[in-house]
Amino acid sequence: MVEEGGFDALVDHQSAEEFLLSVQDLVPVALEEAREIKVFLSRWKVIISKLELVPSHLSDLSSHPCFSKNKLCNEQLQAVKKTLNEVIELAEICAKGNYRGKLQMQSDLDALSGKLDINLRDCGLLIKTGVLGEVAMNATTEPEVCLSELLARLQIGHSEAKHKALDRIIEIMQEDEKNILDVLKRSNVSALVQLLTASSPRIREKTVTLICNLAECGSFDDWLVEEGVLPPLIRLIESGSAVVKGKATISLQRLSFLVETARSIVEHGGVPVLIKICQIGDSVSQAAAACTLKNISAVPEVRQSLAEKGIIKVMINLLTCGIQSGSRESAAECLQNLTSTNDNFRKCVISEGGIPSLLAYLDVPLPQEPGVGALRNLVGSASVDILTSADLLPRLVHVLKSGSLGAQKAAASAICRVCSSTEMKKMVGEAGCISLLVKMLEAKSDSCKELAAQALSSLITHPQNCKELKKDGNSVPNLVQLLDPSPQNTAKKYAVSCLVLISSNEKCKKLMISYGAIGYLKKLSEMDIPGAKKLLERLERGKFRSLFSRK
């Protein structure tokens, strides 16, 4: 391939057959010159061994049916010809002994040996990868280089040609991404992954940009991971330029949604690197790193490893100092994942000041589920003093009023967990949660209604809360609707429990009867729902007395 000018710098327009003849004529000349040298013998011996392989590679190349149909062969032969001329030139210099210095000549010979390696490798790639057939088949009469040829150049040739090919591919991808994705093959993905470790910083930067685009489209995740993209991406995050770090971090984020990939990121040492980006990265990199760690924390078996590397403290800090809202949301969800099953992690989050940070994170117009979910996981492990001093209850009220549906469900669940004492039940009721939970009973989500009913059934065992429920004009109608015996209604047992507790009130009892509770309760009694038979008997007695009193 052309070394300095890239694939636009061809100056010799001979046919492939003519190039082949001239190169074949040069090989014996180069070999003869090299064998005559009496200095730097070990290096010349290596060069001679590589020169002896050239004829068979040329034969393989020229025997391909597409040999004469595309300019990749011409370029490859021109590159071989240029290297052979360098062999002859350096051999003459060594023979005459007029080189500038011993170390310089050793360096020149090593560079020459490397060029021969590239020539031999590229000849083999042209054959083995099927590039010649693809390029010939996709060639057009258009002036621009066809995509297959551009993609082929990622595997073949010197750095300048690869750099120009990357530039062209990025331009085309910006104009018509689908066009690139439709012709991309696994060998092209493999070539891109290999270029992540290229010596040229420019090539690494262009390559990680393309990798990032491929990860974003989601169609090549398996190929990227199987071709070994994770280790070089992690190294680039650790030591690349600011642009490279950002693109590499975003690439990892997009790949980390796959569970197996998340595990592999941990195995390849990605966690400390990502934690560092969370601490010192720019806003985009920080958000991507936090999201990646959040994705990793969803895998139960790696959570211990995450905790050992200090992720809990970093995520708590991100809750208050995260540059973007996405960073803070990922931190909250990461803490939610970590505290979902492990009591040691819960205690660690509490001791590191996680509860005040999570509560402060909820002071937004529309609280989301992750922060409330993390709190729900923690309240059972924290003392009442910690929770009340941090103003937990006003935040739960705020979430029940203004939070997303998921946040409201998590808040109701948190109330169920926190109400382990009479005093706490009283405080929750005084904070104004009863009426908000009654309103939640009207939600379309079955799980939302179930959690609200469960919270109410716990809270109204306190007399003051029970009075509040009786006063709410929507409580009885909403609870009676939850007596529906259908399997999808998972709130019915909690609805029965609530109605039993307020059925001593004559007004509530009459309302239950008027809204059809008896019909529901007959079916629930047959289903052995706890309390249904008792409530049915109480309502039927009340109905009988009501009819008798009218007479």
PDB file of N, CA and C in Angstrom, residues 161-227:
ATOM      1  N   ALA A 161      -2.976   5.860   4.837  1.00  0.00           N
ATOM      2  CA  ALA A 161      -4.119   5.372   4.057  1.00  0.00           C
ATOM      3  C   ALA A 161      -5.283   5.018   4.968  1.00  0.00           C
ATOM      4  N   LYS A 162      -4.971   4.408   6.118  1.00  0.00           N
ATOM      5  CA  LYS A 162      -6.031   4.049   7.058  1.00  0.00           C
ATOM      6  C   LYS A 162      -6.682   5.307   7.635  1.00  0.00           C
ATOM      7  N   HIS A 163      -5.857   6.308   7.898  1.00  0.00           N
ATOM      8  CA  HIS A 163      -6.401   7.542   8.445  1.00  0.00           C
ATOM      9  C   HIS A 163      -7.354   8.205   7.459  1.00  0.00           C
ATOM     10  N   LYS A 164      -6.962   8.256   6.192  1.00  0.00           N
ATOM     11  CA  LYS A 164      -7.836   8.866   5.189  1.00  0.00           C
ATOM     12  C   LYS A 164      -9.108   8.051   4.997  1.00  0.00           C
ATOM     13  N   ALA A 165      -8.987   6.729   5.065  1.00  0.00           N
ATOM     14  CA  ALA A 165     -10.173   5.878   4.947  1.00  0.00           C
ATOM     15  C   ALA A 165     -11.136   6.136   6.105  1.00  0.00           C
ATOM     16  N   LEU A 166     -10.592   6.271   7.317  1.00  0.00           N
ATOM     17  CA  LEU A 166     -11.438   6.557   8.476  1.00  0.00           C
ATOM     18  C   LEU A 166     -12.163   7.888   8.312  1.00  0.00           C
ATOM     19  N   ASP A 167     -11.446   8.893   7.809  1.00  0.00           N
ATOM     20  CA  ASP A 167     -12.072  10.199   7.585  1.00  0.00           C
ATOM     21  C   ASP A 167     -13.243  10.092   6.621  1.00  0.00           C
ATOM     22  N   ARG A 168     -13.025   9.361   5.517  1.00  0.00           N
ATOM     23  CA  ARG A 168     -14.081   9.215   4.515  1.00  0.00           C
ATOM     24  C   ARG A 168     -15.287   8.468   5.087  1.00  0.00           C
ATOM     25  N   ILE A 169     -15.014   7.396   5.850  1.00  0.00           N
ATOM     26  CA  ILE A 169     -16.099   6.588   6.420  1.00  0.00           C
ATOM     27  C   ILE A 169     -16.922   7.415   7.406  1.00  0.00           C
ATOM     28  N   ILE A 170     -16.252   8.219   8.232  1.00  0.00           N
ATOM     29  CA  ILE A 170     -16.972   9.063   9.187  1.00  0.00           C
ATOM     30  C   ILE A 170     -17.844  10.075   8.450  1.00  0.00           C
ATOM     31  N   GLU A 171     -17.320  10.652   7.378  1.00  0.00           N
ATOM     32  CA  GLU A 171     -18.101  11.608   6.584  1.00  0.00           C
ATOM     33  C   GLU A 171     -19.354  10.942   6.017  1.00  0.00           C
ATOM     34  N   ILE A 172     -19.163   9.762   5.439  1.00  0.00           N
ATOM     35  CA  ILE A 172     -20.296   9.050   4.838  1.00  0.00           C
ATOM     36  C   ILE A 172     -21.308   8.646   5.912  1.00  0.00           C
ATOM     37  N   MET A 173     -20.803   8.239   7.084  1.00  0.00           N
ATOM     38  CA  MET A 173     -21.701   7.812   8.154  1.00  0.00           C
ATOM     39  C   MET A 173     -22.558   8.977   8.643  1.00  0.00           C
ATOM     40  N   GLN A 174     -21.993  10.159   8.662  1.00  0.00           N
ATOM     41  CA  GLN A 174     -22.762  11.338   9.074  1.00  0.00           C
ATOM     42  C   GLN A 174     -23.854  11.666   8.068  1.00  0.00           C
ATOM     43  N   GLU A 175     -23.578  11.387   6.783  1.00  0.00           N
ATOM     44  CA  GLU A 175     -24.551  11.692   5.739  1.00  0.00           C
ATOM     45  C   GLU A 175     -25.596  10.588   5.582  1.00  0.00           C
ATOM     46  N   ASP A 176     -25.151   9.338   5.694  1.00  0.00           N
ATOM     47  CA  ASP A 176     -26.057   8.204   5.438  1.00  0.00           C
ATOM     48  C   ASP A 176     -25.575   6.999   6.233  1.00  0.00           C
ATOM     49  N   GLU A 177     -25.910   6.994   7.526  1.00  0.00           N
ATOM     50  CA  GLU A 177     -25.435   5.933   8.423  1.00  0.00           C
ATOM     51  C   GLU A 177     -25.868   4.548   7.954  1.00  0.00           C
ATOM     52  N   LYS A 178     -27.095   4.434   7.485  1.00  0.00           N
ATOM     53  CA  LYS A 178     -27.631   3.135   7.077  1.00  0.00           C
ATOM     54  C   LYS A 178     -26.792   2.518   5.959  1.00  0.00           C
ATOM     55  N   ASN A 179     -26.285   3.350   5.064  1.00  0.00           N
ATOM     56  CA  ASN A 179     -25.480   2.861   3.947  1.00  0.00           C
ATOM     57  C   ASN A 179     -24.244   2.120   4.446  1.00  0.00           C
ATOM     58  N   ILE A 180     -23.615   2.661   5.478  1.00  0.00           N
ATOM     59  CA  ILE A 180     -22.431   2.015   6.069  1.00  0.00           C
ATOM     60  C   ILE A 180     -22.837   0.733   6.787  1.00  0.00           C
ATOM     61  N   LEU A 181     -23.869   0.807   7.605  1.00  0.00           N
ATOM     62  CA  LEU A 181     -24.254  -0.332   8.433  1.00  0.00           C
ATOM     63  C   LEU A 181     -24.686  -1.522   7.589  1.00  0.00           C
ATOM     64  N   ASP A 182     -25.266  -1.255   6.421  1.00  0.00           N
ATOM     65  CA  ASP A 182     -25.750  -2.341   5.568  1.00  0.00           C
ATOM     66  C   ASP A 182     -24.611  -3.170   4.976  1.00  0.00           C
ATOM     67  N   VAL A 183     -23.434  -2.549   4.779  1.00  0.00           N
ATOM     68  CA  VAL A 183     -22.329  -3.287   4.129  1.00  0.00           C
ATOM     69  C   VAL A 183     -21.273  -3.746   5.132  1.00  0.00           C
ATOM     70  N   LEU A 184     -21.424  -3.354   6.388  1.00  0.00           N
ATOM     71  CA  LEU A 184     -20.418  -3.685   7.387  1.00  0.00           C
ATOM     72  C   LEU A 184     -20.399  -5.182   7.675  1.00  0.00           C
ATOM     73  N   LYS A 185     -19.206  -5.761   7.671  1.00  0.00           N
ATOM     74  CA  LYS A 185     -19.041  -7.184   7.954  1.00  0.00           C
ATOM     75  C   LYS A 185     -18.213  -7.351   9.226  1.00  0.00           C
ATOM     76  N   ARG A 186     -18.210  -8.581   9.724  1.00  0.00           N
ATOM     77  CA  ARG A 186     -17.482  -8.825  10.977  1.00  0.00           C
ATOM     78  C   ARG A 186     -15.995  -8.523  10.830  1.00  0.00           C
ATOM     79  N   SER A 187     -15.419  -8.804   9.666  1.00  0.00           N
ATOM     80  CA  SER A 187     -13.999  -8.518   9.460  1.00  0.00           C
ATOM     81  C   SER A 187     -13.720  -7.024   9.571  1.00  0.00           C
ATOM     82  N   ASN A 188     -14.670  -6.184   9.137  1.00  0.00           N
ATOM     83  CA  ASN A 188     -14.502  -4.734   9.259  1.00  0.00           C
ATOM     84  C   ASN A 188     -14.546  -4.310  10.721  1.00  0.00           C
ATOM     85  N   VAL A 189     -15.464  -4.903  11.481  1.00  0.00           N
ATOM     86  CA  VAL A 189     -15.555  -4.605  12.913  1.00  0.00           C
ATOM     87  C   VAL A 189     -14.266  -5.018  13.615  1.00  0.00           C
ATOM     88  N   SER A 190     -13.749  -6.196  13.253  1.00  0.00           N
ATOM     89  CA  SER A 190     -12.491  -6.678  13.825  1.00  0.00           C
ATOM     90  C   SER A 190     -11.346  -5.707  13.528  1.00  0.00           C
ATOM     91  N   ALA A 191     -11.316  -5.205  12.287  1.00  0.00           N
ATOM     92  CA  ALA A 191     -10.262  -4.259  11.909  1.00  0.00           C
ATOM     93  C   ALA A 191     -10.359  -2.977  12.725  1.00  0.00           C
ATOM     94  N   LEU A 192     -11.577  -2.501  12.934  1.00  0.00           N
ATOM     95  CA  LEU A 192     -11.754  -1.295  13.742  1.00  0.00           C
ATOM     96  C   LEU A 192     -11.264  -1.509  15.174  1.00  0.00           C
ATOM     97  N   VAL A 193     -11.599  -2.651  15.748  1.00  0.00           N
ATOM     98  CA  VAL A 193     -11.167  -2.944  17.118  1.00  0.00           C
ATOM     99  C   VAL A 193      -9.642  -2.939  17.201  1.00  0.00           C
ATOM    100  N   GLN A 194      -8.990  -3.510  16.194  1.00  0.00           N
ATOM    101  CA  GLN A 194      -7.521  -3.542  16.189  1.00  0.00           C
ATOM    102  C   GLN A 194      -6.929  -2.141  16.080  1.00  0.00           C
ATOM    103  N   LEU A 195      -7.618  -1.252  15.360  1.00  0.00           N
ATOM    104  CA  LEU A 195      -7.110   0.112  15.198  1.00  0.00           C
ATOM    105  C   LEU A 195      -7.198   0.928  16.483  1.00  0.00           C
ATOM    106  N   LEU A 196      -7.959   0.455  17.476  1.00  0.00           N
ATOM    107  CA  LEU A 196      -8.009   1.152  18.764  1.00  0.00           C
ATOM    108  C   LEU A 196      -6.650   1.157  19.457  1.00  0.00           C
ATOM    109  N   THR A 197      -5.775   0.231  19.062  1.00  0.00           N
ATOM    110  CA  THR A 197      -4.431   0.168  19.658  1.00  0.00           C
ATOM    111  C   THR A 197      -3.359   0.651  18.692  1.00  0.00           C
ATOM    112  N   ALA A 198      -3.757   1.340  17.626  1.00  0.00           N
ATOM    113  CA  ALA A 198      -2.789   1.862  16.658  1.00  0.00           C
ATOM    114  C   ALA A 198      -1.854   2.857  17.334  1.00  0.00           C
ATOM    115  N   SER A 199      -0.650   2.974  16.778  1.00  0.00           N
ATOM    116  CA  SER A 199       0.325   3.895  17.372  1.00  0.00           C
ATOM    117  C   SER A 199      -0.043   5.355  17.127  1.00  0.00           C
ATOM    118  N   SER A 200      -0.805   5.609  16.079  1.00  0.00           N
ATOM    119  CA  SER A 200      -1.170   6.980  15.742  1.00  0.00           C
ATOM    120  C   SER A 200      -2.346   7.471  16.594  1.00  0.00           C
ATOM    121  N   PRO A 201      -2.176   8.560  17.355  1.00  0.00           N
ATOM    122  CA  PRO A 201      -3.298   9.106  18.134  1.00  0.00           C
ATOM    123  C   PRO A 201      -4.471   9.522  17.254  1.00  0.00           C
ATOM    124  N   ARG A 202      -4.177  10.020  16.047  1.00  0.00           N
ATOM    125  CA  ARG A 202      -5.261  10.430  15.147  1.00  0.00           C
ATOM    126  C   ARG A 202      -6.126   9.239  14.764  1.00  0.00           C
ATOM    127  N   ILE A 203      -5.475   8.114  14.463  1.00  0.00           N
ATOM    128  CA  ILE A 203      -6.224   6.918  14.082  1.00  0.00           C
ATOM    129  C   ILE A 203      -7.055   6.417  15.246  1.00  0.00           C
ATOM    130  N   ARG A 204      -6.494   6.433  16.457  1.00  0.00           N
ATOM    131  CA  ARG A 204      -7.253   5.980  17.629  1.00  0.00           C
ATOM    132  C   ARG A 204      -8.485   6.851  17.842  1.00  0.00           C
ATOM    133  N   GLU A 205      -8.333   8.162  17.672  1.00  0.00           N
ATOM    134  CA  GLU A 205      -9.451   9.070  17.888  1.00  0.00           C
ATOM    135  C   GLU A 205     -10.557   8.845  16.862  1.00  0.00           C
ATOM    136  N   LYS A 206     -10.181   8.702  15.584  1.00  0.00           N
ATOM    137  CA  LYS A 206     -11.181   8.458  14.539  1.00  0.00           C
ATOM    138  C   LYS A 206     -11.854   7.104  14.751  1.00  0.00           C
ATOM    139  N   THR A 207     -11.058   6.117  15.138  1.00  0.00           N
ATOM    140  CA  THR A 207     -11.592   4.766  15.300  1.00  0.00           C
ATOM    141  C   THR A 207     -12.598   4.696  16.446  1.00  0.00           C
ATOM    142  N   VAL A 208     -12.267   5.316  17.577  1.00  0.00           N
ATOM    143  CA  VAL A 208     -13.187   5.255  18.713  1.00  0.00           C
ATOM    144  C   VAL A 208     -14.474   6.020  18.401  1.00  0.00           C
ATOM    145  N   THR A 209     -14.398   7.016  17.528  1.00  0.00           N
ATOM    146  CA  THR A 209     -15.614   7.708  17.085  1.00  0.00           C
ATOM    147  C   THR A 209     -16.523   6.753  16.319  1.00  0.00           C
ATOM    148  N   LEU A 210     -15.939   5.964  15.427  1.00  0.00           N
ATOM    149  CA  LEU A 210     -16.728   4.984  14.671  1.00  0.00           C
ATOM    150  C   LEU A 210     -17.267   3.891  15.583  1.00  0.00           C
ATOM    151  N   ILE A 211     -16.431   3.410  16.500  1.00  0.00           N
ATOM    152  CA  ILE A 211     -16.871   2.383  17.452  1.00  0.00           C
ATOM    153  C   ILE A 211     -18.059   2.892  18.264  1.00  0.00           C
ATOM    154  N   CYS A 212     -17.982   4.150  18.666  1.00  0.00           N
ATOM    155  CA  CYS A 212     -19.062   4.758  19.447  1.00  0.00           C
ATOM    156  C   CYS A 212     -20.363   4.776  18.643  1.00  0.00           C
ATOM    157  N   ASN A 213     -20.265   5.115  17.355  1.00  0.00           N
ATOM    158  CA  ASN A 213     -21.451   5.122  16.492  1.00  0.00           C
ATOM    159  C   ASN A 213     -22.030   3.715  16.328  1.00  0.00           C
ATOM    160  N   LEU A 214     -21.154   2.733  16.186  1.00  0.00           N
ATOM    161  CA  LEU A 214     -21.618   1.345  16.046  1.00  0.00           C
ATOM    162  C   LEU A 214     -22.291   0.869  17.322  1.00  0.00           C
ATOM    163  N   ALA A 215     -21.714   1.231  18.470  1.00  0.00           N
ATOM    164  CA  ALA A 215     -22.318   0.837  19.751  1.00  0.00           C
ATOM    165  C   ALA A 215     -23.685   1.497  19.920  1.00  0.00           C
ATOM    166  N   GLU A 216     -23.797   2.716  19.431  1.00  0.00           N
ATOM    167  CA  GLU A 216     -25.057   3.445  19.581  1.00  0.00           C
ATOM    168  C   GLU A 216     -26.174   2.791  18.774  1.00  0.00           C
ATOM    169  N   CYS A 217     -25.859   2.295  17.585  1.00  0.00           N
ATOM    170  CA  CYS A 217     -26.916   1.702  16.750  1.00  0.00           C
ATOM    171  C   CYS A 217     -27.390   0.366  17.301  1.00  0.00           C
ATOM    172  N   GLY A 218     -26.557  -0.316  18.104  1.00  0.00           N
ATOM    173  CA  GLY A 218     -26.990  -1.507  18.812  1.00  0.00           C
ATOM    174  C   GLY A 218     -27.003  -2.801  18.011  1.00  0.00           C
ATOM    175  N   SER A 219     -26.600  -2.739  16.734  1.00  0.00           N
ATOM    176  CA  SER A 219     -26.674  -3.938  15.896  1.00  0.00           C
ATOM    177  C   SER A 219     -25.386  -4.745  15.900  1.00  0.00           C
ATOM    178  N   PHE A 220     -24.323  -4.189  16.464  1.00  0.00           N
ATOM    179  CA  PHE A 220     -23.019  -4.848  16.356  1.00  0.00           C
ATOM    180  C   PHE A 220     -22.400  -5.132  17.723  1.00  0.00           C
ATOM    181  N   ASP A 221     -23.227  -5.091  18.780  1.00  0.00           N
ATOM    182  CA  ASP A 221     -22.696  -5.263  20.136  1.00  0.00           C
ATOM    183  C   ASP A 221     -21.965  -6.595  20.295  1.00  0.00           C
ATOM    184  N   ASP A 222     -22.578  -7.672  19.822  1.00  0.00           N
ATOM    185  CA  ASP A 222     -21.956  -8.998  19.979  1.00  0.00           C
ATOM    186  C   ASP A 222     -20.624  -9.064  19.259  1.00  0.00           C
ATOM    187  N   TRP A 223     -20.588  -8.584  18.028  1.00  0.00           N
ATOM    188  CA  TRP A 223     -19.337  -8.600  17.266  1.00  0.00           C
ATOM    189  C   TRP A 223     -18.252  -7.786  17.967  1.00  0.00           C
ATOM    190  N   LEU A 224     -18.600  -6.596  18.414  1.00  0.00           N
ATOM    191  CA  LEU A 224     -17.621  -5.730  19.067  1.00  0.00           C
ATOM    192  C   LEU A 224     -17.020  -6.412  20.294  1.00  0.00           C
ATOM    193  N   VAL A 225     -17.887  -6.978  21.133  1.00  0.00           N
ATOM    194  CA  VAL A 225     -17.395  -7.606  22.356  1.00  0.00           C
ATOM    195  C   VAL A 225     -16.592  -8.864  22.030  1.00  0.00           C
ATOM    196  N   GLU A 226     -17.087  -9.675  21.109  1.00  0.00           N
ATOM    197  CA  GLU A 226     -16.384 -10.914  20.746  1.00  0.00           C
ATOM    198  C   GLU A 226     -15.043 -10.638  20.076  1.00  0.00           C
ATOM    199  N   GLU A 227     -14.925  -9.507  19.396  1.00  0.00           N
ATOM    200  CA  GLU A 227     -13.656  -9.152  18.754  1.00  0.00           C
ATOM    201  C   GLU A 227     -12.701  -8.451  19.710  1.00  0.00           C
TER     202      GLU A 227
END
